[in-house]
Amino acid sequence: MIYNFRLKNSDLVEFNSEHCKIIIRKQHAAPEELTLARAESRILELLLMEPGAICSREAILEFAWDDRVVSAGSLNQSIFMLRNILGDGKDHEIVITVPRRGYRFNSDQVVAHSETAAASVEEPLQASMPSTIAPTASPDSRQGMGMAARFGYLAAAVLTVLSIWRLVAWYEPVSELHVAVIKQGKLSISAVGKSEQEVNKLKSDISGLVLPEESIKGQVFISRKGSRVNMSCIRTTGRTFNFEFQLQDEQLVNMLKKCVSE
């Protein structure tokens, strides 16, 4: 099944649920193709079957993991990953949390298939339009045109390489995310990073914290880039909270308290 919707930056997305693939058609760049993990693909498929309708956590768990039983933490982690892929990690305007009930896909983002098809053929049609003016060129000008064509081919090759590099660079953080879970009383903290070393360093920093176990409860996802920390929380009420901060400016313990406090 093919589904079409827009990201918050207005880029068009074509989602093929059968092959677990999405194609992002950017407005001023080459399209990008990404293969989703099975769980994220199944969740996105279920939400898009009826955009705007609320899907309970139980229904999502049963649909996304129909081959095995998993914990609620697996769903939280997959929603976290899916939102990051869709550029929805901060505001949650595409995959919307409905407190104590589940999740729904923002129906305002859904578009008709014809709109995506029109966008995909617009540039090829423009490129294939023949020129109505064919001036006669002298031998010298034809030689100059040959040089221009060679430079054009070279530029096209460079752009192709850059496009592939951008796709790989964008895809790697998603396909190679590492996660380590730290339990402290009723608080579950997931350290997320691009490499095992990065996650282990973050896990070490978190494990060394002294937290008042009786007052800090919920689920937290933490990732770090340099001194910049991103923290996403699911509170015991089901509400979510997300923010970024400079590690040297804020105490990690205080930010954890702020993140999960009611």
mmCIF file with all atom_site columns, C-alpha atoms in Angstrom, residues 27-195:
data_model
loop_
_atom_site.group_PDB
_atom_site.id
_atom_site.type_symbol
_atom_site.label_atom_id
_atom_site.label_alt_id
_atom_site.label_comp_id
_atom_site.label_asym_id
_atom_site.label_entity_id
_atom_site.label_seq_id
_atom_site.pdbx_PDB_ins_code
_atom_site.Cartn_x
_atom_site.Cartn_y
_atom_site.Cartn_z
_atom_site.occupancy
_atom_site.B_iso_or_equiv
_atom_site.pdbx_formal_charge
_atom_site.auth_seq_id
_atom_site.auth_comp_id
_atom_site.auth_asym_id
_atom_site.auth_atom_id
_atom_site.pdbx_PDB_model_num
ATOM 1   C CA . GLN A 1 27  ? 11.748 20.883  -2.887  1.00 0.00 ? 27  GLN A CA 1
ATOM 2   C CA . HIS A 1 28  ? 15.303 21.906  -3.791  1.00 0.00 ? 28  HIS A CA 1
ATOM 3   C CA . ALA A 1 29  ? 17.286 18.660  -3.671  1.00 0.00 ? 29  ALA A CA 1
ATOM 4   C CA . ALA A 1 30  ? 17.306 15.116  -5.002  1.00 0.00 ? 30  ALA A CA 1
ATOM 5   C CA . PRO A 1 31  ? 14.756 12.653  -3.525  1.00 0.00 ? 31  PRO A CA 1
ATOM 6   C CA . GLU A 1 32  ? 15.958 10.575  -0.570  1.00 0.00 ? 32  GLU A CA 1
ATOM 7   C CA . GLU A 1 33  ? 14.970 6.942   -0.001  1.00 0.00 ? 33  GLU A CA 1
ATOM 8   C CA . LEU A 1 34  ? 15.055 5.281   3.401   1.00 0.00 ? 34  LEU A CA 1
ATOM 9   C CA . THR A 1 35  ? 14.223 1.770   4.610   1.00 0.00 ? 35  THR A CA 1
ATOM 10  C CA . LEU A 1 36  ? 12.378 1.710   7.933   1.00 0.00 ? 36  LEU A CA 1
ATOM 11  C CA . ALA A 1 37  ? 12.760 -0.944  10.584  1.00 0.00 ? 37  ALA A CA 1
ATOM 12  C CA . ARG A 1 38  ? 9.822  -3.366  10.569  1.00 0.00 ? 38  ARG A CA 1
ATOM 13  C CA . ALA A 1 39  ? 8.301  -2.075  13.818  1.00 0.00 ? 39  ALA A CA 1
ATOM 14  C CA . GLU A 1 40  ? 8.455  1.602   12.757  1.00 0.00 ? 40  GLU A CA 1
ATOM 15  C CA . SER A 1 41  ? 7.010  0.700   9.344   1.00 0.00 ? 41  SER A CA 1
ATOM 16  C CA . ARG A 1 42  ? 4.110  -1.238  10.874  1.00 0.00 ? 42  ARG A CA 1
ATOM 17  C CA . ILE A 1 43  ? 3.343  1.584   13.306  1.00 0.00 ? 43  ILE A CA 1
ATOM 18  C CA . LEU A 1 44  ? 3.347  4.170   10.521  1.00 0.00 ? 44  LEU A CA 1
ATOM 19  C CA . GLU A 1 45  ? 1.148  1.919   8.378   1.00 0.00 ? 45  GLU A CA 1
ATOM 20  C CA . LEU A 1 46  ? -1.421 1.466   11.146  1.00 0.00 ? 46  LEU A CA 1
ATOM 21  C CA . LEU A 1 47  ? -1.579 5.200   11.891  1.00 0.00 ? 47  LEU A CA 1
ATOM 22  C CA . LEU A 1 48  ? -1.986 6.018   8.185   1.00 0.00 ? 48  LEU A CA 1
ATOM 23  C CA . MET A 1 49  ? -4.778 3.487   7.632   1.00 0.00 ? 49  MET A CA 1
ATOM 24  C CA . GLU A 1 50  ? -7.128 6.001   9.224   1.00 0.00 ? 50  GLU A CA 1
ATOM 25  C CA . PRO A 1 51  ? -5.406 9.395   9.680   1.00 0.00 ? 51  PRO A CA 1
ATOM 26  C CA . GLY A 1 52  ? -6.751 11.352  12.624  1.00 0.00 ? 52  GLY A CA 1
ATOM 27  C CA . ALA A 1 53  ? -8.169 8.283   14.362  1.00 0.00 ? 53  ALA A CA 1
ATOM 28  C CA . ILE A 1 54  ? -6.696 7.325   17.722  1.00 0.00 ? 54  ILE A CA 1
ATOM 29  C CA . CYS A 1 55  ? -4.818 4.021   17.833  1.00 0.00 ? 55  CYS A CA 1
ATOM 30  C CA . SER A 1 56  ? -4.498 2.578   21.320  1.00 0.00 ? 56  SER A CA 1
ATOM 31  C CA . ARG A 1 57  ? -1.107 1.455   22.582  1.00 0.00 ? 57  ARG A CA 1
ATOM 32  C CA . GLU A 1 58  ? -2.441 -2.101  22.845  1.00 0.00 ? 58  GLU A CA 1
ATOM 33  C CA . ALA A 1 59  ? -3.592 -2.107  19.203  1.00 0.00 ? 59  ALA A CA 1
ATOM 34  C CA . ILE A 1 60  ? -0.235 -0.743  18.016  1.00 0.00 ? 60  ILE A CA 1
ATOM 35  C CA . LEU A 1 61  ? 1.693  -3.340  20.025  1.00 0.00 ? 61  LEU A CA 1
ATOM 36  C CA . GLU A 1 62  ? -0.426 -6.153  18.581  1.00 0.00 ? 62  GLU A CA 1
ATOM 37  C CA . PHE A 1 63  ? -0.112 -4.877  14.996  1.00 0.00 ? 63  PHE A CA 1
ATOM 38  C CA . ALA A 1 64  ? 3.564  -3.854  14.988  1.00 0.00 ? 64  ALA A CA 1
ATOM 39  C CA . TRP A 1 65  ? 4.831  -6.932  16.850  1.00 0.00 ? 65  TRP A CA 1
ATOM 40  C CA . ASP A 1 66  ? 2.372  -9.565  15.638  1.00 0.00 ? 66  ASP A CA 1
ATOM 41  C CA . ASP A 1 67  ? 5.104  -12.196 15.702  1.00 0.00 ? 67  ASP A CA 1
ATOM 42  C CA . ARG A 1 68  ? 6.175  -11.798 19.343  1.00 0.00 ? 68  ARG A CA 1
ATOM 43  C CA . VAL A 1 69  ? 5.358  -10.198 22.684  1.00 0.00 ? 69  VAL A CA 1
ATOM 44  C CA . VAL A 1 70  ? 7.315  -7.073  23.648  1.00 0.00 ? 70  VAL A CA 1
ATOM 45  C CA . SER A 1 71  ? 7.188  -4.589  26.500  1.00 0.00 ? 71  SER A CA 1
ATOM 46  C CA . ALA A 1 72  ? 5.649  -1.120  26.375  1.00 0.00 ? 72  ALA A CA 1
ATOM 47  C CA . GLY A 1 73  ? 9.185  0.253   26.295  1.00 0.00 ? 73  GLY A CA 1
ATOM 48  C CA . SER A 1 74  ? 9.641  -1.160  22.788  1.00 0.00 ? 74  SER A CA 1
ATOM 49  C CA . LEU A 1 75  ? 6.684  0.913   21.584  1.00 0.00 ? 75  LEU A CA 1
ATOM 50  C CA . ASN A 1 76  ? 8.026  4.070   23.233  1.00 0.00 ? 76  ASN A CA 1
ATOM 51  C CA . GLN A 1 77  ? 11.408 3.526   21.610  1.00 0.00 ? 77  GLN A CA 1
ATOM 52  C CA . SER A 1 78  ? 9.900  2.874   18.142  1.00 0.00 ? 78  SER A CA 1
ATOM 53  C CA . ILE A 1 79  ? 7.709  5.994   18.372  1.00 0.00 ? 79  ILE A CA 1
ATOM 54  C CA . PHE A 1 80  ? 10.817 7.946   19.375  1.00 0.00 ? 80  PHE A CA 1
ATOM 55  C CA . MET A 1 81  ? 12.744 6.584   16.366  1.00 0.00 ? 81  MET A CA 1
ATOM 56  C CA . LEU A 1 82  ? 9.849  7.171   13.948  1.00 0.00 ? 82  LEU A CA 1
ATOM 57  C CA . ARG A 1 83  ? 9.442  10.773  15.050  1.00 0.00 ? 83  ARG A CA 1
ATOM 58  C CA . ASN A 1 84  ? 13.141 11.423  14.565  1.00 0.00 ? 84  ASN A CA 1
ATOM 59  C CA . ILE A 1 85  ? 12.995 9.968   11.047  1.00 0.00 ? 85  ILE A CA 1
ATOM 60  C CA . LEU A 1 86  ? 10.044 12.244  10.187  1.00 0.00 ? 86  LEU A CA 1
ATOM 61  C CA . GLY A 1 87  ? 11.659 15.329  11.734  1.00 0.00 ? 87  GLY A CA 1
ATOM 62  C CA . ASP A 1 88  ? 8.973  15.320  14.423  1.00 0.00 ? 88  ASP A CA 1
ATOM 63  C CA . GLY A 1 89  ? 11.167 14.634  17.436  1.00 0.00 ? 89  GLY A CA 1
ATOM 64  C CA . LYS A 1 90  ? 10.610 17.982  19.145  1.00 0.00 ? 90  LYS A CA 1
ATOM 65  C CA . ASP A 1 91  ? 7.045  19.182  18.548  1.00 0.00 ? 91  ASP A CA 1
ATOM 66  C CA . HIS A 1 92  ? 5.230  15.876  17.875  1.00 0.00 ? 92  HIS A CA 1
ATOM 67  C CA . GLU A 1 93  ? 2.952  17.531  15.309  1.00 0.00 ? 93  GLU A CA 1
ATOM 68  C CA . ILE A 1 94  ? 2.884  14.562  12.897  1.00 0.00 ? 94  ILE A CA 1
ATOM 69  C CA . VAL A 1 95  ? 2.679  11.567  15.229  1.00 0.00 ? 95  VAL A CA 1
ATOM 70  C CA . ILE A 1 96  ? 0.519  13.011  17.995  1.00 0.00 ? 96  ILE A CA 1
ATOM 71  C CA . THR A 1 97  ? 0.331  11.576  21.511  1.00 0.00 ? 97  THR A CA 1
ATOM 72  C CA . VAL A 1 98  ? -3.169 11.299  22.946  1.00 0.00 ? 98  VAL A CA 1
ATOM 73  C CA . PRO A 1 99  ? -2.615 11.122  26.729  1.00 0.00 ? 99  PRO A CA 1
ATOM 74  C CA . ARG A 1 100 ? -3.734 7.825   28.320  1.00 0.00 ? 100 ARG A CA 1
ATOM 75  C CA . ARG A 1 101 ? -5.225 6.645   25.026  1.00 0.00 ? 101 ARG A CA 1
ATOM 76  C CA . GLY A 1 102 ? -2.529 6.178   22.356  1.00 0.00 ? 102 GLY A CA 1
ATOM 77  C CA . TYR A 1 103 ? -1.362 7.928   19.191  1.00 0.00 ? 103 TYR A CA 1
ATOM 78  C CA . ARG A 1 104 ? -2.810 9.383   16.000  1.00 0.00 ? 104 ARG A CA 1
ATOM 79  C CA . PHE A 1 105 ? -1.402 10.638  12.695  1.00 0.00 ? 105 PHE A CA 1
ATOM 80  C CA . ASN A 1 106 ? -2.086 14.296  11.927  1.00 0.00 ? 106 ASN A CA 1
ATOM 81  C CA . SER A 1 107 ? -4.605 14.118  9.079   1.00 0.00 ? 107 SER A CA 1
ATOM 82  C CA . ASP A 1 108 ? -3.656 17.653  7.984   1.00 0.00 ? 108 ASP A CA 1
ATOM 83  C CA . GLN A 1 109 ? -0.319 16.267  6.763   1.00 0.00 ? 109 GLN A CA 1
ATOM 84  C CA . VAL A 1 110 ? -1.883 13.652  4.455   1.00 0.00 ? 110 VAL A CA 1
ATOM 85  C CA . VAL A 1 111 ? -1.975 14.472  0.726   1.00 0.00 ? 111 VAL A CA 1
ATOM 86  C CA . ALA A 1 112 ? -3.523 12.849  -2.322  1.00 0.00 ? 112 ALA A CA 1
ATOM 87  C CA . HIS A 1 113 ? -1.405 10.458  -4.380  1.00 0.00 ? 113 HIS A CA 1
ATOM 88  C CA . SER A 1 114 ? -1.873 12.683  -7.445  1.00 0.00 ? 114 SER A CA 1
ATOM 89  C CA . GLU A 1 115 ? -0.031 15.540  -5.748  1.00 0.00 ? 115 GLU A CA 1
ATOM 90  C CA . THR A 1 116 ? 3.027  13.375  -5.101  1.00 0.00 ? 116 THR A CA 1
ATOM 91  C CA . ALA A 1 117 ? 2.920  11.980  -8.644  1.00 0.00 ? 117 ALA A CA 1
ATOM 92  C CA . ALA A 1 118 ? 2.777  15.495  -10.087 1.00 0.00 ? 118 ALA A CA 1
ATOM 93  C CA . ALA A 1 119 ? 5.794  16.558  -8.043  1.00 0.00 ? 119 ALA A CA 1
ATOM 94  C CA . SER A 1 120 ? 7.812  13.520  -9.144  1.00 0.00 ? 120 SER A CA 1
ATOM 95  C CA . VAL A 1 121 ? 7.316  14.186  -12.866 1.00 0.00 ? 121 VAL A CA 1
ATOM 96  C CA . GLU A 1 122 ? 7.513  17.986  -12.839 1.00 0.00 ? 122 GLU A CA 1
ATOM 97  C CA . GLU A 1 123 ? 11.284 18.234  -13.190 1.00 0.00 ? 123 GLU A CA 1
ATOM 98  C CA . PRO A 1 124 ? 11.652 15.492  -15.873 1.00 0.00 ? 124 PRO A CA 1
ATOM 99  C CA . LEU A 1 125 ? 8.934  17.193  -17.938 1.00 0.00 ? 125 LEU A CA 1
ATOM 100 C CA . GLN A 1 126 ? 10.731 20.523  -17.715 1.00 0.00 ? 126 GLN A CA 1
ATOM 101 C CA . ALA A 1 127 ? 14.031 18.926  -18.640 1.00 0.00 ? 127 ALA A CA 1
ATOM 102 C CA . SER A 1 128 ? 12.526 17.206  -21.697 1.00 0.00 ? 128 SER A CA 1
ATOM 103 C CA . MET A 1 129 ? 11.018 20.406  -23.189 1.00 0.00 ? 129 MET A CA 1
ATOM 104 C CA . PRO A 1 130 ? 12.780 21.119  -26.502 1.00 0.00 ? 130 PRO A CA 1
ATOM 105 C CA . SER A 1 131 ? 14.302 24.511  -27.184 1.00 0.00 ? 131 SER A CA 1
ATOM 106 C CA . THR A 1 132 ? 12.444 26.596  -29.753 1.00 0.00 ? 132 THR A CA 1
ATOM 107 C CA . ILE A 1 133 ? 15.590 28.494  -30.736 1.00 0.00 ? 133 ILE A CA 1
ATOM 108 C CA . ALA A 1 134 ? 18.438 26.707  -32.544 1.00 0.00 ? 134 ALA A CA 1
ATOM 109 C CA . PRO A 1 135 ? 21.098 29.294  -33.490 1.00 0.00 ? 135 PRO A CA 1
ATOM 110 C CA . THR A 1 136 ? 23.782 28.391  -35.980 1.00 0.00 ? 136 THR A CA 1
ATOM 111 C CA . ALA A 1 137 ? 27.107 27.954  -34.242 1.00 0.00 ? 137 ALA A CA 1
ATOM 112 C CA . SER A 1 138 ? 30.535 28.605  -35.713 1.00 0.00 ? 138 SER A CA 1
ATOM 113 C CA . PRO A 1 139 ? 33.302 25.960  -35.373 1.00 0.00 ? 139 PRO A CA 1
ATOM 114 C CA . ASP A 1 140 ? 34.852 27.944  -32.507 1.00 0.00 ? 140 ASP A CA 1
ATOM 115 C CA . SER A 1 141 ? 31.561 28.225  -30.667 1.00 0.00 ? 141 SER A CA 1
ATOM 116 C CA . ARG A 1 142 ? 30.882 24.480  -31.190 1.00 0.00 ? 142 ARG A CA 1
ATOM 117 C CA . GLN A 1 143 ? 34.246 23.740  -29.562 1.00 0.00 ? 143 GLN A CA 1
ATOM 118 C CA . GLY A 1 144 ? 33.292 25.984  -26.660 1.00 0.00 ? 144 GLY A CA 1
ATOM 119 C CA . MET A 1 145 ? 29.972 24.206  -26.333 1.00 0.00 ? 145 MET A CA 1
ATOM 120 C CA . GLY A 1 146 ? 31.830 20.882  -26.229 1.00 0.00 ? 146 GLY A CA 1
ATOM 121 C CA . MET A 1 147 ? 33.928 22.113  -23.304 1.00 0.00 ? 147 MET A CA 1
ATOM 122 C CA . ALA A 1 148 ? 30.787 23.368  -21.578 1.00 0.00 ? 148 ALA A CA 1
ATOM 123 C CA . ALA A 1 149 ? 29.137 19.982  -22.056 1.00 0.00 ? 149 ALA A CA 1
ATOM 124 C CA . ARG A 1 150 ? 32.139 18.198  -20.556 1.00 0.00 ? 150 ARG A CA 1
ATOM 125 C CA . PHE A 1 151 ? 32.067 20.512  -17.553 1.00 0.00 ? 151 PHE A CA 1
ATOM 126 C CA . GLY A 1 152 ? 28.326 19.910  -17.321 1.00 0.00 ? 152 GLY A CA 1
ATOM 127 C CA . TYR A 1 153 ? 28.814 16.142  -17.217 1.00 0.00 ? 153 TYR A CA 1
ATOM 128 C CA . LEU A 1 154 ? 31.523 16.563  -14.571 1.00 0.00 ? 154 LEU A CA 1
ATOM 129 C CA . ALA A 1 155 ? 29.272 18.790  -12.464 1.00 0.00 ? 155 ALA A CA 1
ATOM 130 C CA . ALA A 1 156 ? 26.439 16.261  -12.784 1.00 0.00 ? 156 ALA A CA 1
ATOM 131 C CA . ALA A 1 157 ? 28.753 13.466  -11.635 1.00 0.00 ? 157 ALA A CA 1
ATOM 132 C CA . VAL A 1 158 ? 29.883 15.517  -8.636  1.00 0.00 ? 158 VAL A CA 1
ATOM 133 C CA . LEU A 1 159 ? 26.275 16.309  -7.711  1.00 0.00 ? 159 LEU A CA 1
ATOM 134 C CA . THR A 1 160 ? 25.385 12.623  -7.960  1.00 0.00 ? 160 THR A CA 1
ATOM 135 C CA . VAL A 1 161 ? 28.210 11.689  -5.574  1.00 0.00 ? 161 VAL A CA 1
ATOM 136 C CA . LEU A 1 162 ? 27.167 14.440  -3.176  1.00 0.00 ? 162 LEU A CA 1
ATOM 137 C CA . SER A 1 163 ? 23.546 13.287  -3.284  1.00 0.00 ? 163 SER A CA 1
ATOM 138 C CA . ILE A 1 164 ? 24.568 9.714   -2.427  1.00 0.00 ? 164 ILE A CA 1
ATOM 139 C CA . TRP A 1 165 ? 26.789 10.994  0.374   1.00 0.00 ? 165 TRP A CA 1
ATOM 140 C CA . ARG A 1 166 ? 23.936 13.073  1.801   1.00 0.00 ? 166 ARG A CA 1
ATOM 141 C CA . LEU A 1 167 ? 21.625 10.065  1.716   1.00 0.00 ? 167 LEU A CA 1
ATOM 142 C CA . VAL A 1 168 ? 24.146 7.867   3.530   1.00 0.00 ? 168 VAL A CA 1
ATOM 143 C CA . ALA A 1 169 ? 24.971 10.590  6.060   1.00 0.00 ? 169 ALA A CA 1
ATOM 144 C CA . TRP A 1 170 ? 21.266 11.106  6.785   1.00 0.00 ? 170 TRP A CA 1
ATOM 145 C CA . TYR A 1 171 ? 20.458 7.397   6.944   1.00 0.00 ? 171 TYR A CA 1
ATOM 146 C CA . GLU A 1 172 ? 23.324 6.213   9.144   1.00 0.00 ? 172 GLU A CA 1
ATOM 147 C CA . PRO A 1 173 ? 22.135 7.863   12.381  1.00 0.00 ? 173 PRO A CA 1
ATOM 148 C CA . VAL A 1 174 ? 18.812 6.043   11.997  1.00 0.00 ? 174 VAL A CA 1
ATOM 149 C CA . SER A 1 175 ? 20.033 2.621   10.863  1.00 0.00 ? 175 SER A CA 1
ATOM 150 C CA . GLU A 1 176 ? 22.907 2.433   13.349  1.00 0.00 ? 176 GLU A CA 1
ATOM 151 C CA . LEU A 1 177 ? 21.365 3.906   16.473  1.00 0.00 ? 177 LEU A CA 1
ATOM 152 C CA . HIS A 1 178 ? 22.563 2.200   19.638  1.00 0.00 ? 178 HIS A CA 1
ATOM 153 C CA . VAL A 1 179 ? 20.470 2.210   22.816  1.00 0.00 ? 179 VAL A CA 1
ATOM 154 C CA . ALA A 1 180 ? 21.347 1.325   26.405  1.00 0.00 ? 180 ALA A CA 1
ATOM 155 C CA . VAL A 1 181 ? 18.663 1.282   29.116  1.00 0.00 ? 181 VAL A CA 1
ATOM 156 C CA . ILE A 1 182 ? 19.469 2.322   32.691  1.00 0.00 ? 182 ILE A CA 1
ATOM 157 C CA . LYS A 1 183 ? 16.941 1.545   35.433  1.00 0.00 ? 183 LYS A CA 1
ATOM 158 C CA . GLN A 1 184 ? 16.892 3.630   38.602  1.00 0.00 ? 184 GLN A CA 1
ATOM 159 C CA . GLY A 1 185 ? 13.896 2.808   40.754  1.00 0.00 ? 185 GLY A CA 1
ATOM 160 C CA . LYS A 1 186 ? 10.761 3.749   38.777  1.00 0.00 ? 186 LYS A CA 1
ATOM 161 C CA . LEU A 1 187 ? 12.774 5.779   36.275  1.00 0.00 ? 187 LEU A CA 1
ATOM 162 C CA . SER A 1 188 ? 13.856 4.211   32.968  1.00 0.00 ? 188 SER A CA 1
ATOM 163 C CA . ILE A 1 189 ? 16.551 6.115   31.056  1.00 0.00 ? 189 ILE A CA 1
ATOM 164 C CA . SER A 1 190 ? 17.505 5.161   27.481  1.00 0.00 ? 190 SER A CA 1
ATOM 165 C CA . ALA A 1 191 ? 20.871 6.471   26.312  1.00 0.00 ? 191 ALA A CA 1
ATOM 166 C CA . VAL A 1 192 ? 20.788 6.852   22.505  1.00 0.00 ? 192 VAL A CA 1
ATOM 167 C CA . GLY A 1 193 ? 23.818 7.336   20.245  1.00 0.00 ? 193 GLY A CA 1
ATOM 168 C CA . LYS A 1 194 ? 25.346 6.615   16.846  1.00 0.00 ? 194 LYS A CA 1
ATOM 169 C CA . SER A 1 195 ? 27.986 4.238   18.208  1.00 0.00 ? 195 SER A CA 1
#
